[in-house]
GROMACS .gro file of C-alpha atoms in nm:
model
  363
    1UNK     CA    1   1.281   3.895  -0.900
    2UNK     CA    2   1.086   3.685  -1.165
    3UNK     CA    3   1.193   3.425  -1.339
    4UNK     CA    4   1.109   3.383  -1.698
    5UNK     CA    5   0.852   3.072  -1.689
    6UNK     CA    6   0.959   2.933  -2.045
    7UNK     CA    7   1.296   2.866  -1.884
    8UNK     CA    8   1.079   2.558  -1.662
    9UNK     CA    9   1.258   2.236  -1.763
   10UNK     CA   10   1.005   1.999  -1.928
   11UNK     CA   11   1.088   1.764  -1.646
   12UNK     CA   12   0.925   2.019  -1.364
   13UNK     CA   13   0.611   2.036  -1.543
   14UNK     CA   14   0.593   1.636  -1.571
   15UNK     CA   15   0.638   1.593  -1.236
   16UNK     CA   16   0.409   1.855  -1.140
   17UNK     CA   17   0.198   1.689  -1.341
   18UNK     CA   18   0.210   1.384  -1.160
   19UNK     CA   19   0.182   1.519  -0.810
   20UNK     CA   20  -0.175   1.675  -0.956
   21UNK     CA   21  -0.300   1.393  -1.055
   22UNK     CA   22  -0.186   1.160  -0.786
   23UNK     CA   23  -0.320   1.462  -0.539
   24UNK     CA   24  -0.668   1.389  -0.706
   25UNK     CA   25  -0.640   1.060  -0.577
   26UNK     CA   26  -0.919   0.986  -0.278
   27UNK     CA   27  -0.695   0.699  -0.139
   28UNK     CA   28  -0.387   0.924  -0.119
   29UNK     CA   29  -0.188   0.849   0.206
   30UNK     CA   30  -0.035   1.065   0.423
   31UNK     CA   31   0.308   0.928   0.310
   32UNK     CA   32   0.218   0.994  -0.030
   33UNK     CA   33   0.119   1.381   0.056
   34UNK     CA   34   0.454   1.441   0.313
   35UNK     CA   35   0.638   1.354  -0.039
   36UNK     CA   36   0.455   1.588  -0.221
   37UNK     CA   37   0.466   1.888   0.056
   38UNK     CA   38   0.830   1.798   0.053
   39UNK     CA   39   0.844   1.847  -0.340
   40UNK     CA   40   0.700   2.154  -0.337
   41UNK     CA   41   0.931   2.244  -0.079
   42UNK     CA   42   1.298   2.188  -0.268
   43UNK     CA   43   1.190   2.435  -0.513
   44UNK     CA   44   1.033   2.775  -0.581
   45UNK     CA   45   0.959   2.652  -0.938
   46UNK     CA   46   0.804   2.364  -0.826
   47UNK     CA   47   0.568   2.553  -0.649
   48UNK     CA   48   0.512   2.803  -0.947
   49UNK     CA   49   0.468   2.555  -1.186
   50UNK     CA   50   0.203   2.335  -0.946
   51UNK     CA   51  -0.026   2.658  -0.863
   52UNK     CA   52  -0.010   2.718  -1.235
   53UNK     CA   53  -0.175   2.383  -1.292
   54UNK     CA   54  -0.414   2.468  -1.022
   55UNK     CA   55  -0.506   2.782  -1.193
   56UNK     CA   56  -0.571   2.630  -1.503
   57UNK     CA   57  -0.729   2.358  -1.410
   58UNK     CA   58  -0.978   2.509  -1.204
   59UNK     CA   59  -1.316   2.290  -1.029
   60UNK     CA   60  -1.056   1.948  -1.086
   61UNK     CA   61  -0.806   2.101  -0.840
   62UNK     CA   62  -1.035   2.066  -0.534
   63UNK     CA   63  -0.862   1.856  -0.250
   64UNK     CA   64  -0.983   1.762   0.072
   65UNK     CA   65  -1.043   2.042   0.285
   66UNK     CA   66  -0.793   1.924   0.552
   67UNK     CA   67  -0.489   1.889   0.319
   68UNK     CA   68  -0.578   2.170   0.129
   69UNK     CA   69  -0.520   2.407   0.444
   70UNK     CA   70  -0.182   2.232   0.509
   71UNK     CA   71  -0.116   2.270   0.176
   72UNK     CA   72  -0.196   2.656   0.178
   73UNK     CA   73   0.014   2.657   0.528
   74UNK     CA   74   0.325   2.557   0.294
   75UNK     CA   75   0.253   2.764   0.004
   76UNK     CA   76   0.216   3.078   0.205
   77UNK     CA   77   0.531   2.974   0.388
   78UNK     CA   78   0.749   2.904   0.118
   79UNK     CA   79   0.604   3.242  -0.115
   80UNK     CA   80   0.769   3.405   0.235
   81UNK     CA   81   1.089   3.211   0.236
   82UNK     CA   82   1.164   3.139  -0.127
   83UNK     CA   83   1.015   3.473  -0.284
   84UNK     CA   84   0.800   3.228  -0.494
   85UNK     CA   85   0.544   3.510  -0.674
   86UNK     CA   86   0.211   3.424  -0.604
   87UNK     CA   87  -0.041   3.337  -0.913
   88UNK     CA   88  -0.309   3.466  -0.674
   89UNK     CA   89  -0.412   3.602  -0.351
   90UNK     CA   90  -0.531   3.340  -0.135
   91UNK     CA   91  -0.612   3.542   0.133
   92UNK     CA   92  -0.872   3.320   0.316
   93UNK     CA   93  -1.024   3.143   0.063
   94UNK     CA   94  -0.912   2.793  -0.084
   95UNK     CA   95  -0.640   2.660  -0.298
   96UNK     CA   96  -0.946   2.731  -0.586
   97UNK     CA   97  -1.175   3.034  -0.524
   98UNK     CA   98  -1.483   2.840  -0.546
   99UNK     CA   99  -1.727   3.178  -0.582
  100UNK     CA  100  -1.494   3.350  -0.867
  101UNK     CA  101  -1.335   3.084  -1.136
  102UNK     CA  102  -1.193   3.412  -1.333
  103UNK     CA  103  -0.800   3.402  -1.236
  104UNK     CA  104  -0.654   3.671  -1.111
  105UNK     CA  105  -0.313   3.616  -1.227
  106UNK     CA  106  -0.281   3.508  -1.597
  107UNK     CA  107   0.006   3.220  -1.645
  108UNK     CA  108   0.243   3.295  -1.906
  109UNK     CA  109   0.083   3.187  -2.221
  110UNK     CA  110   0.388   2.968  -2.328
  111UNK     CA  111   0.402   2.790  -1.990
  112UNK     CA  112   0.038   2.774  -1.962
  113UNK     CA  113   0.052   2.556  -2.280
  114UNK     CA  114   0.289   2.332  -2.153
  115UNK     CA  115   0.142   2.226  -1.816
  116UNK     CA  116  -0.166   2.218  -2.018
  117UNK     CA  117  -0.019   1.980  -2.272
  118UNK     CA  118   0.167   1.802  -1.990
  119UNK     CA  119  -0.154   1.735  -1.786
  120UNK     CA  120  -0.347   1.626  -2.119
  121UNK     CA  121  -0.025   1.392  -2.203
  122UNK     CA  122  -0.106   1.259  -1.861
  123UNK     CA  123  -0.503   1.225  -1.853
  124UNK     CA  124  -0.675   1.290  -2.167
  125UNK     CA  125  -0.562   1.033  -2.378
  126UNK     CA  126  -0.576   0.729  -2.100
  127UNK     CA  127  -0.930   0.885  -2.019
  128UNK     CA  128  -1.049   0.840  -2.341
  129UNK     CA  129  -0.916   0.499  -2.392
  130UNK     CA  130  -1.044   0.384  -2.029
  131UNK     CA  131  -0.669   0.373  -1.937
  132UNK     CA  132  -0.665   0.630  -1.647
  133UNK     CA  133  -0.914   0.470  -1.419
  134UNK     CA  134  -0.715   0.171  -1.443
  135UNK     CA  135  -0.355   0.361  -1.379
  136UNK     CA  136  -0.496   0.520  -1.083
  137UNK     CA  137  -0.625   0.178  -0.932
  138UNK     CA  138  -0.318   0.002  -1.029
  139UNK     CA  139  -0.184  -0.291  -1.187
  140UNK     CA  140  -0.343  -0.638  -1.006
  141UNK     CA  141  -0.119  -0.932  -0.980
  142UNK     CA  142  -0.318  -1.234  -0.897
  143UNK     CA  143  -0.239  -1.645  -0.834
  144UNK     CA  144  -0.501  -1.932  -0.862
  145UNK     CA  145  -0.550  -2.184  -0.570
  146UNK     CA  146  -0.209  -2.375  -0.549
  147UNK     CA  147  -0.064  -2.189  -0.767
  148UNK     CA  148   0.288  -1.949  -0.702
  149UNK     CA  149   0.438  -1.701  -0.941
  150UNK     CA  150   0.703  -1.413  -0.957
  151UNK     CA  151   0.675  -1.133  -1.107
  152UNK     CA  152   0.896  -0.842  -1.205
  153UNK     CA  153   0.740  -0.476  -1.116
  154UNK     CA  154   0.780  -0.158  -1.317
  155UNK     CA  155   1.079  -0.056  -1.085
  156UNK     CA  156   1.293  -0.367  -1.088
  157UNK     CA  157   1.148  -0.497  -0.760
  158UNK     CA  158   1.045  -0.840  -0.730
  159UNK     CA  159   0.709  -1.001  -0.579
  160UNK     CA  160   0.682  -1.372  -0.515
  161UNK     CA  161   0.302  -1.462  -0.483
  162UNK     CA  162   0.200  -1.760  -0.237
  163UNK     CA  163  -0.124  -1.943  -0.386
  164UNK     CA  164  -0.438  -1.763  -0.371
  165UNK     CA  165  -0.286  -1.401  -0.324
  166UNK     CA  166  -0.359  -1.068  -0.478
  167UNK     CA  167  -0.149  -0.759  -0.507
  168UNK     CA  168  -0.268  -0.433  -0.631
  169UNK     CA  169   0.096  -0.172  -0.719
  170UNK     CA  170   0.057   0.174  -0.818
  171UNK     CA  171   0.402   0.333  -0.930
  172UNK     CA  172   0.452   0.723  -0.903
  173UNK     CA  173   0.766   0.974  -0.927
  174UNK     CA  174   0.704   0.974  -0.575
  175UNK     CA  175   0.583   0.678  -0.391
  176UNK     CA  176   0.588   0.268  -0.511
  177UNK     CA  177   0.262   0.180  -0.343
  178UNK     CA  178   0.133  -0.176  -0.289
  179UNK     CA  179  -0.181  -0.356  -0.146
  180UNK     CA  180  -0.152  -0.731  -0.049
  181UNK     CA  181  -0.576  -0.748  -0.084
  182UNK     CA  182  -0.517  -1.126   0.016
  183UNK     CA  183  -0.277  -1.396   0.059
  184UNK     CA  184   0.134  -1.389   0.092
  185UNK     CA  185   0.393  -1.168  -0.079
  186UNK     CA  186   0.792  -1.191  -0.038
  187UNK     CA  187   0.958  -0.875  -0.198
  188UNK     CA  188   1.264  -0.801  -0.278
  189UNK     CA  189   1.249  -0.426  -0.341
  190UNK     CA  190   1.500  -0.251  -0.592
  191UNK     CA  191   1.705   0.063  -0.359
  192UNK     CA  192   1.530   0.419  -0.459
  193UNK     CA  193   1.540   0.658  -0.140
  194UNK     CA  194   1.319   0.910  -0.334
  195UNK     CA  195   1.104   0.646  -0.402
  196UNK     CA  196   1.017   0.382  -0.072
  197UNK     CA  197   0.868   0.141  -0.119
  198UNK     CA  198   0.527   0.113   0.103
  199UNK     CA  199   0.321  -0.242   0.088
  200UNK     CA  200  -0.045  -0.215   0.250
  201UNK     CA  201  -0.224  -0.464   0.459
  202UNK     CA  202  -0.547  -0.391   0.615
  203UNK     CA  203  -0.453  -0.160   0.871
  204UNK     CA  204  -0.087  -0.233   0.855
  205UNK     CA  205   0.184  -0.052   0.610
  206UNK     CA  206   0.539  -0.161   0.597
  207UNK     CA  207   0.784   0.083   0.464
  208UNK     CA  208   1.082   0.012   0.292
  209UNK     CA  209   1.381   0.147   0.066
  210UNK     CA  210   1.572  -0.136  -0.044
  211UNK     CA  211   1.520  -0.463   0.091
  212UNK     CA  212   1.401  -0.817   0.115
  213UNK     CA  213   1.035  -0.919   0.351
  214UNK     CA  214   0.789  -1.137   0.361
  215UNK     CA  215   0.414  -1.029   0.484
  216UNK     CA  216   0.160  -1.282   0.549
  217UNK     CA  217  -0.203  -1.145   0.536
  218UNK     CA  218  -0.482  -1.338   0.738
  219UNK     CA  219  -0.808  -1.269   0.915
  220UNK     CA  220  -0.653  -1.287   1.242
  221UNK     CA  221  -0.347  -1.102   1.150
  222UNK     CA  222  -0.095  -0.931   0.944
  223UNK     CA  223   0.255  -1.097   1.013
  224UNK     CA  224   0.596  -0.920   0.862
  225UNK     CA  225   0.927  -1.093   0.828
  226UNK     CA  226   1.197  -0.896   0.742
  227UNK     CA  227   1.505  -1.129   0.505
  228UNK     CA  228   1.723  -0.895   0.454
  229UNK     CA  229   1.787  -0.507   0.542
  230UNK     CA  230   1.514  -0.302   0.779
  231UNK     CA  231   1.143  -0.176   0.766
  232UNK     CA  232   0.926   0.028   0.950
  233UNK     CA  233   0.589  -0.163   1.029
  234UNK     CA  234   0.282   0.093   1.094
  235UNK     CA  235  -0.035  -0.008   1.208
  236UNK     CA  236  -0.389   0.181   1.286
  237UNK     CA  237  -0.701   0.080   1.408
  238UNK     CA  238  -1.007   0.006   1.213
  239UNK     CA  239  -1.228   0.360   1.289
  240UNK     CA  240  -0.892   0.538   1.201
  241UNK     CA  241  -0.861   0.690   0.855
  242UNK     CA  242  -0.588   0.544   0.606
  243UNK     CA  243  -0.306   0.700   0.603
  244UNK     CA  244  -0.248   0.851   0.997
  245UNK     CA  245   0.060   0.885   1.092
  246UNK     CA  246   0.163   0.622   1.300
  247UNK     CA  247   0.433   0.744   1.603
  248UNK     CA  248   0.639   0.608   1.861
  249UNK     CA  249   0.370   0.540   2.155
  250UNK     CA  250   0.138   0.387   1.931
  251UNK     CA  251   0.161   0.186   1.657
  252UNK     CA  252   0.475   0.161   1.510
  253UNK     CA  253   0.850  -0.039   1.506
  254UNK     CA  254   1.109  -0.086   1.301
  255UNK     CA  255   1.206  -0.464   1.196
  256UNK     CA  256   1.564  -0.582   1.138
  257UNK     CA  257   1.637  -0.873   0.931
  258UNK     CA  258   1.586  -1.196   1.125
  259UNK     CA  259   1.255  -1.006   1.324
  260UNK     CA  260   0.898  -1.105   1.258
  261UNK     CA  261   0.605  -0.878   1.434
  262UNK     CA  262   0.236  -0.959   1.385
  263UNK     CA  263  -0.030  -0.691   1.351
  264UNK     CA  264  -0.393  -0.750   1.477
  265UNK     CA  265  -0.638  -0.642   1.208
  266UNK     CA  266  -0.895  -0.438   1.412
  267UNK     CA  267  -0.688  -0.325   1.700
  268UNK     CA  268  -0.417  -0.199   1.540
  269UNK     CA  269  -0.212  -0.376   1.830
  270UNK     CA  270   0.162  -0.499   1.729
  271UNK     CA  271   0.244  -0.788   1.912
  272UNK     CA  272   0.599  -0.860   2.034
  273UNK     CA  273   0.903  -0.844   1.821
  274UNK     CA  274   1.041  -1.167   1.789
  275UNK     CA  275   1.323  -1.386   1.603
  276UNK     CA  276   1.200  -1.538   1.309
  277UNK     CA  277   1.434  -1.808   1.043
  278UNK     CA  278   1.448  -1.600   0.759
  279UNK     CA  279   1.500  -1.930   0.582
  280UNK     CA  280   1.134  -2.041   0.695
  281UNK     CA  281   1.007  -1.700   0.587
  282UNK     CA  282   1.092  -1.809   0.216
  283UNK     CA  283   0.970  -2.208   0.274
  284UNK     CA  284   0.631  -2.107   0.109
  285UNK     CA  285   0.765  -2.056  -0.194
  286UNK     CA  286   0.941  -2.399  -0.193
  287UNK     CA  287   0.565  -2.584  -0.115
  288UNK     CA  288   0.644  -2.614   0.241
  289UNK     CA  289   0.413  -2.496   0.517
  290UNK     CA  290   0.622  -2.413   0.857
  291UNK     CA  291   0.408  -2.390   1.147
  292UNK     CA  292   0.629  -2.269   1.495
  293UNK     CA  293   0.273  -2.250   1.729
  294UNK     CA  294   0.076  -2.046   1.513
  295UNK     CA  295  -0.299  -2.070   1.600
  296UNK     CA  296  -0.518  -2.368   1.382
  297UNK     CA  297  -0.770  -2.105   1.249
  298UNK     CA  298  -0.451  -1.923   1.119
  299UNK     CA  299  -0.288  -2.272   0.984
  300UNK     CA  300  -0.646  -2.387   0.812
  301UNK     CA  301  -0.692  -2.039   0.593
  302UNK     CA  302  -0.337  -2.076   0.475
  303UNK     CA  303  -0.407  -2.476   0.391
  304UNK     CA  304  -0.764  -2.353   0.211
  305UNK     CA  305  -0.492  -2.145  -0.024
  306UNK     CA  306  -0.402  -2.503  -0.164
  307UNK     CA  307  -0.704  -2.655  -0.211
  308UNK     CA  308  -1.030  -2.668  -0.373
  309UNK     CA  309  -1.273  -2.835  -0.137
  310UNK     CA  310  -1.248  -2.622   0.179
  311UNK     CA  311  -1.149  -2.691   0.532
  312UNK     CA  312  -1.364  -2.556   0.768
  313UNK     CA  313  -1.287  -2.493   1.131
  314UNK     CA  314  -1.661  -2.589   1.258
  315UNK     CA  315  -1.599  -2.560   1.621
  316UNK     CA  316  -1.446  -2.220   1.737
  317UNK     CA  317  -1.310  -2.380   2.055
  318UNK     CA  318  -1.015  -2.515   1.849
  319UNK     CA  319  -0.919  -2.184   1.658
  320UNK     CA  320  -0.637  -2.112   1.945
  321UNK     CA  321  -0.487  -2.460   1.914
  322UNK     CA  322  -0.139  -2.411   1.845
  323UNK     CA  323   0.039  -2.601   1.585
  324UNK     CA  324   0.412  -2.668   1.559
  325UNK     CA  325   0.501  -2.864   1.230
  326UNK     CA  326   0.592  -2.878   0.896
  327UNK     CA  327   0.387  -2.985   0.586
  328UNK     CA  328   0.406  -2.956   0.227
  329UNK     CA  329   0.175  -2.778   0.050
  330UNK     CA  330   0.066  -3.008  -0.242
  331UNK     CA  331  -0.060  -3.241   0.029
  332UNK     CA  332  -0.403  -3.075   0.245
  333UNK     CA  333  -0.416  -3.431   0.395
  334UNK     CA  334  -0.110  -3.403   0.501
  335UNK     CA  335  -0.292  -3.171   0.792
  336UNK     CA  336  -0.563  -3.372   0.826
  337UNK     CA  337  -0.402  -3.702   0.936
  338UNK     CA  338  -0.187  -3.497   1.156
  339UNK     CA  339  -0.477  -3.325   1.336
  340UNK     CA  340  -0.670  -3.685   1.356
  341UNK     CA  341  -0.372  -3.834   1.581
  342UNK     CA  342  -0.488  -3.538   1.837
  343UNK     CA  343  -0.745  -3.638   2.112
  344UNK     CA  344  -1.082  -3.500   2.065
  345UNK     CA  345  -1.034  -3.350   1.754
  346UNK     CA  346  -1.300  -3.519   1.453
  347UNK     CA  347  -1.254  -3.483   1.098
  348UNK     CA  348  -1.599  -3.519   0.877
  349UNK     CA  349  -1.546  -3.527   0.452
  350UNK     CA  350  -1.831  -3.438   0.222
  351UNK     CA  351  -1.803  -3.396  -0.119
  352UNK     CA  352  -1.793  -3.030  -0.073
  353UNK     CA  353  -1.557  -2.906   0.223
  354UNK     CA  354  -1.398  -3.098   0.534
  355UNK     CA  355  -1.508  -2.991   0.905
  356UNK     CA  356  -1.296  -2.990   1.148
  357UNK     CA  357  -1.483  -3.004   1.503
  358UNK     CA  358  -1.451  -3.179   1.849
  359UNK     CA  359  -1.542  -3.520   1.907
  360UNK     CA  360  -1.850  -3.543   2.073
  361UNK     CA  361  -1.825  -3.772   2.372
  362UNK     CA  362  -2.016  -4.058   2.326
  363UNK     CA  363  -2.279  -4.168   2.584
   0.00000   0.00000   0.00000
């Protein structure tokens, strides 16, 4: 039995809405597209009012080909479970009939005008003003050398921002997604089980609902430190596409507070679970620099967040050095005098940048 469209709620055709758009998205993770499936799933309307959108929408519906057949895989299934009437018959073809743009099912007019309007609400305007490229790359949050800050995000959750870091957040009914691009981000994340909360690094993704964690982005690694409540770290390697799905007997574990995991780049490999002091996890933010035998190539990038002439690690021989100790921030030399009481180890200042290299035996 139908169901007269004009009954949609307004709210329906927003969130379809949303899911269109953020469906148009290249970058769109798996996560993001589970949520989506899942949407469709809780409701015939949903579905009617989404393929509506498709229908009127037309060549700006296309998806990538691999989604799009899971995609038909669900709406075929659900049309058979939930009696949803189809707008068209898909038959073997695409979500869009790419050789016939005529629809074969005309939307009621009233609804069509509303997902219309909806969609336009959405796009047109920001597209005119230059607004919707920037929505769908997100909002950046950025710090200077040296320089910490806190800010509040659209959803009540809170990012602290080492020096030198760079988060990119995109907000959606859906998903809260984040990118650490560079540096070191604590979050505390406001509790929305409809919404997790999903923080990209590299290759690495650690999910969470409601919770506190730190993750530490370098070039040798990607380390996570859970505060408070529990995530699920994911990792890939670097010829895998973003978003697979990670599963037991590869590349994934679940953190408790007090754990710290580290994630290598390239591999994809998560190292050993271990305890971490959540205190220490939060000592960056308080200009201190805790060091429990982390590697000197990993200790010198975090330093070179601090300060303007740059420490160089000249000799690659000393990159696996490990360093156990504590140093403030404000104070680069600090490391330096510290790393000159070690035998065969030679610091050299120019103007520009300080080497670090070993001491060449003298003759």
């Amino acid at each position: 039995m139908k169901s007269d469209p004009v009954s949609v709620a307004p709210q329906i055709i927003d969130e379809a809405s949303e899911w269109f758009i953020a469906m148009r998205e290249p970058t769109a993770s798996l996560d993001q597209r589970a949520a989506f499936v899942d949407w469709l799933r809780r409701s015939p309307v949903h579905m009617r009012v989404y393929l509506e959108i498709v229908e009127l929408w037309g060549d700006a519906a296309d998806l990538d080909p691999e989604f799009e057949s899971t995609l038909e895989a669900t709406i075929h299934a659900s049309q058979a479970r939930d009696n949803v009437v189809p707008l068209r018959d898909y038959g073997d073809t695409s979500l869009v009939d790419r050789s016939d743009r005529t629809p074969r099912h005309r939307p009621h007019p009233s609804l069509a005008w509303r997902v219309a309007a909806s969609v336009l609400v959405t796009i047109g305007i920001a597209v005119a003003a230059g607004v919707w490229w920037n929505a769908m790359r997100g909002t950046l949050y950025a710090t200077d050398i040296g320089e910490q800050k806190t800010f509040v995000l659209d959803d009540g959750s809170v990012a602290k921002l080492d020096a030198r870091s760079r988060l990119r957040v995109r907000m959606s009914a859906a998903s809260r997604q984040v990118e650490l691009v560079e540096g070191q981000a604590l979050f505390e994340v406001t509790k929305n089980p409809r919404r997790p909360f999903i923080v990209h690094s590299g290759t690495t993704s650690v999910r969470a609902v409601g919770t506190a964690f730190d993750v530490d982005r370098t070039s040798r690694a990607t380390v996570v430190t859970v505060v408070e409540g529990r995530v699920e770290v994911r990792s890939r390697t670097d010829d895998e596409p973003d978003g697979v799905v990670a599963t037991a007997d590869r590349h994934s574990v679940v953190l408790v507070a007090g754990e710290r995991v580290s994630v290598a780049p390239a591999s994809g490999e998560i190292n050993r679970v271990t305890q971490a002091d959540t205190a220490g996890a939060t000592t960056s933010t308080q200009r201190e620099l805790v060091f429990s035998g982390e590697p000197l190539a990993s200790v010198v990038e975090k330093f070179n967040r601090y300060t303007r002439r740059t420490i160089v690690l000249s000799d690659p021989a000393l990159a696996d050095l490990r360093i156990n100790a504590v140093f403030r921030s404000t104070n680069p030399e600090s490391l330096l005098l510290f790393l000159g009481r070690i035998d065969g180890i030679e610091i050299q200042r120019t103007a520009a940048e300080i080497r670090i290299s070993k001491k060449v035996p003298q003759s």
